[in-house]
PDB file of C-alpha atoms in Angstrom:
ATOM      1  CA  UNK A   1      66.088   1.426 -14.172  1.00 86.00           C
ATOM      2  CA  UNK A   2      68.433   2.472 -17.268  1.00 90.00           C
ATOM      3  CA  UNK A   3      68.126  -1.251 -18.687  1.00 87.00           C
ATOM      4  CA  UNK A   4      64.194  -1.244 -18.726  1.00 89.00           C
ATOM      5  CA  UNK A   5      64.105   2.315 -20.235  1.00 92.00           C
ATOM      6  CA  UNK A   6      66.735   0.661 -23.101  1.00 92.00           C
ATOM      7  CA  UNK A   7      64.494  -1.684 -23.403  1.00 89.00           C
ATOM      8  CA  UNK A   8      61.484  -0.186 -23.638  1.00 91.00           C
ATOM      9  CA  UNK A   9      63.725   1.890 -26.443  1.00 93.00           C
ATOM     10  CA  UNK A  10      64.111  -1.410 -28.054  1.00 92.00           C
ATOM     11  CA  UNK A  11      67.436  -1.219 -27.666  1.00 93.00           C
ATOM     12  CA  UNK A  12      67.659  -4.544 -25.665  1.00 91.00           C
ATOM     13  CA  UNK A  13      65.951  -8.039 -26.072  1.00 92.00           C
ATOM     14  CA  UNK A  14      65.015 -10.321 -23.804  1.00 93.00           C
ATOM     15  CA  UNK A  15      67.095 -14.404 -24.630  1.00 95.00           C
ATOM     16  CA  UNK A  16      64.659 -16.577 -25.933  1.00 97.00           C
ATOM     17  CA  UNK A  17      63.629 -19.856 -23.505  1.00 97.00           C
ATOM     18  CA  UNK A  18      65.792 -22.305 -25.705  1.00 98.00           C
ATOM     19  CA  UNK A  19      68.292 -20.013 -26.303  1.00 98.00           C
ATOM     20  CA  UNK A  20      68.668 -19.766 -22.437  1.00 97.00           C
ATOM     21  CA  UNK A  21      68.619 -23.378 -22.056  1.00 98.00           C
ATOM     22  CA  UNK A  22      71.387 -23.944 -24.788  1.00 98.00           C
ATOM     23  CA  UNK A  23      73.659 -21.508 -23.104  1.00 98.00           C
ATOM     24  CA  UNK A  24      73.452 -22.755 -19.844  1.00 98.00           C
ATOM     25  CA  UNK A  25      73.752 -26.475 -20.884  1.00 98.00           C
ATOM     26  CA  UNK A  26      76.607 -25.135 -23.230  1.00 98.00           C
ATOM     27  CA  UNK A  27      78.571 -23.688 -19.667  1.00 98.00           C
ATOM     28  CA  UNK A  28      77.695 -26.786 -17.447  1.00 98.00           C
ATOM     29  CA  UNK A  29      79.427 -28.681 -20.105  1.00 98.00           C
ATOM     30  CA  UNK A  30      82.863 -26.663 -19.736  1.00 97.00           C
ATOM     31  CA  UNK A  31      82.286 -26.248 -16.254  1.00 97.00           C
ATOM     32  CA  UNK A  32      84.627 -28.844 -13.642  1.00 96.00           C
ATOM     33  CA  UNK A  33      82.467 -31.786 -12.292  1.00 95.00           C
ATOM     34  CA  UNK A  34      83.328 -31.210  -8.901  1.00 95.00           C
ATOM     35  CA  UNK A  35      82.172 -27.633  -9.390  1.00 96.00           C
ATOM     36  CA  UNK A  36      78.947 -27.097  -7.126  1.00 96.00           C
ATOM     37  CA  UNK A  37      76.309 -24.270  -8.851  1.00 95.00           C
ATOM     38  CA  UNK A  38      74.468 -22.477  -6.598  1.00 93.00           C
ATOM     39  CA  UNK A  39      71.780 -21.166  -8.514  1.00 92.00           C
ATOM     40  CA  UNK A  40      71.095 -21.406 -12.529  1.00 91.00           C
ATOM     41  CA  UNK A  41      67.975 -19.660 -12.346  1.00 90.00           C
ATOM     42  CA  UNK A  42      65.924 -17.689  -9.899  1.00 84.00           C
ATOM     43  CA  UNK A  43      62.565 -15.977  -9.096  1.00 82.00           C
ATOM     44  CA  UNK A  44      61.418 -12.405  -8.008  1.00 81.00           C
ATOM     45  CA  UNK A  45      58.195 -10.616  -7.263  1.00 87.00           C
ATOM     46  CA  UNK A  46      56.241 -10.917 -10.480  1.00 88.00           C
ATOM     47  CA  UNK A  47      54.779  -7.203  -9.815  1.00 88.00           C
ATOM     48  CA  UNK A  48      58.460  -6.345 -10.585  1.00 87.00           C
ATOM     49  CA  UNK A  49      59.492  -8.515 -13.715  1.00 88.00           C
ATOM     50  CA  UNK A  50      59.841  -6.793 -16.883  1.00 89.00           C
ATOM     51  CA  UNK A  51      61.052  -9.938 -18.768  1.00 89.00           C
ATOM     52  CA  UNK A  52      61.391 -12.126 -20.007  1.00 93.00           C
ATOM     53  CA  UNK A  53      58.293 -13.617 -19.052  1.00 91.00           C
ATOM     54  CA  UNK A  54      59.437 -17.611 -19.473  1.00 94.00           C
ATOM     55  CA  UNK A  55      61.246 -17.305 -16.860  1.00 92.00           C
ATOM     56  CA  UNK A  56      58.253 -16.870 -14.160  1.00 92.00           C
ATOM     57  CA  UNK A  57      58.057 -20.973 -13.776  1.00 91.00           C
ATOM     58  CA  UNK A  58      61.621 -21.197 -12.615  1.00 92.00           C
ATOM     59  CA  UNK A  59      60.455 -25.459 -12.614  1.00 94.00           C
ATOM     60  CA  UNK A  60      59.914 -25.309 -16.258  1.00 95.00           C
ATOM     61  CA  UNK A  61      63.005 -23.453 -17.104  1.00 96.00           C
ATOM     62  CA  UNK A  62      64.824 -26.539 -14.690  1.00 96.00           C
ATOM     63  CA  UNK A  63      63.011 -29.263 -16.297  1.00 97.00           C
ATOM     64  CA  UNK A  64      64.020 -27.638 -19.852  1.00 98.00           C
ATOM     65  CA  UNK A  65      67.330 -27.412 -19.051  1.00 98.00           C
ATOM     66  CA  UNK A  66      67.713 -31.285 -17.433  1.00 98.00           C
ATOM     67  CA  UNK A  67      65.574 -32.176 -20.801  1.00 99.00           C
ATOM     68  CA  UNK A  68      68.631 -30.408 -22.927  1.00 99.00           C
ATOM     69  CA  UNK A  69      71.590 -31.996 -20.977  1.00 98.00           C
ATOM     70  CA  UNK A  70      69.554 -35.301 -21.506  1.00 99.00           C
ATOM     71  CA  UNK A  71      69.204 -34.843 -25.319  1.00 99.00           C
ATOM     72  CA  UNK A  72      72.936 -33.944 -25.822  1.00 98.00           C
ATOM     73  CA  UNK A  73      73.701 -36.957 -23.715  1.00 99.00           C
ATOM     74  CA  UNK A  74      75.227 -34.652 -21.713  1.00 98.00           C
ATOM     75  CA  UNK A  75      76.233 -33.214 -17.908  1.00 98.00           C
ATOM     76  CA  UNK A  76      78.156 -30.793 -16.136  1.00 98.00           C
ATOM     77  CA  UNK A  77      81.920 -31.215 -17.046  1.00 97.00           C
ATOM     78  CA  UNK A  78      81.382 -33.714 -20.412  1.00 97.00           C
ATOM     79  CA  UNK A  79      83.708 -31.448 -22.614  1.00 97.00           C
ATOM     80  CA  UNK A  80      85.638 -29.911 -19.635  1.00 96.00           C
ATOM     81  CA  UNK A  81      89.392 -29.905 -20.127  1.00 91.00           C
ATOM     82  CA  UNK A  82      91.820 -29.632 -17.112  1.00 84.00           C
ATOM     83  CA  UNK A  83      95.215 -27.682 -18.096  1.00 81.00           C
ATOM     84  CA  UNK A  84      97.987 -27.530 -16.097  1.00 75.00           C
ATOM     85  CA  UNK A  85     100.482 -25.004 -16.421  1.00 78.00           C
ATOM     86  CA  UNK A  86     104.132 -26.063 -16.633  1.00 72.00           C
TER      87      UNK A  86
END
């Protein structure tokens, strides 16, 4: 595909594991409580997977990800802020 050739240019990196796990914990936080996620991570055929490789053990990426929200103190909606338009 045109992405893995830019990569394999170097012209695109792959997110680091705790990077990942920041960001996502960083949008559950904003996100509404009653909001329901379908999916925060997700698995393919390995034969096809360029990267990044952390991602393989979709469990670990999970359990990293409850382990963040737990360290902040934290869950989906904490620092969400409803605005209603007058």
């Amino acid at each position: 595909t045109p992405m893995v050739k830019q990569y394999e240019k170097g012209m695109l990196e792959f997110m680091s594991q705790e990077d990942y796990t920041n960001l996502v914990c960083d949008q559950l936080e904003i996100l509404p409580p009653e909001m329901i996620i379908h999916r925060i991570t997700g698995d393919g055929p390995i034969d096809l997977m360029v990267g990044p490789m952390w991602s393989v053990n979709k469990w670990e990426v999970l359990n990293e990800i409850d382990n963040e929200l737990a360290r902040r103190d934290s869950y989906q909606g904490k620092k969400f802020e409803h605005k209603v338009k007058s």
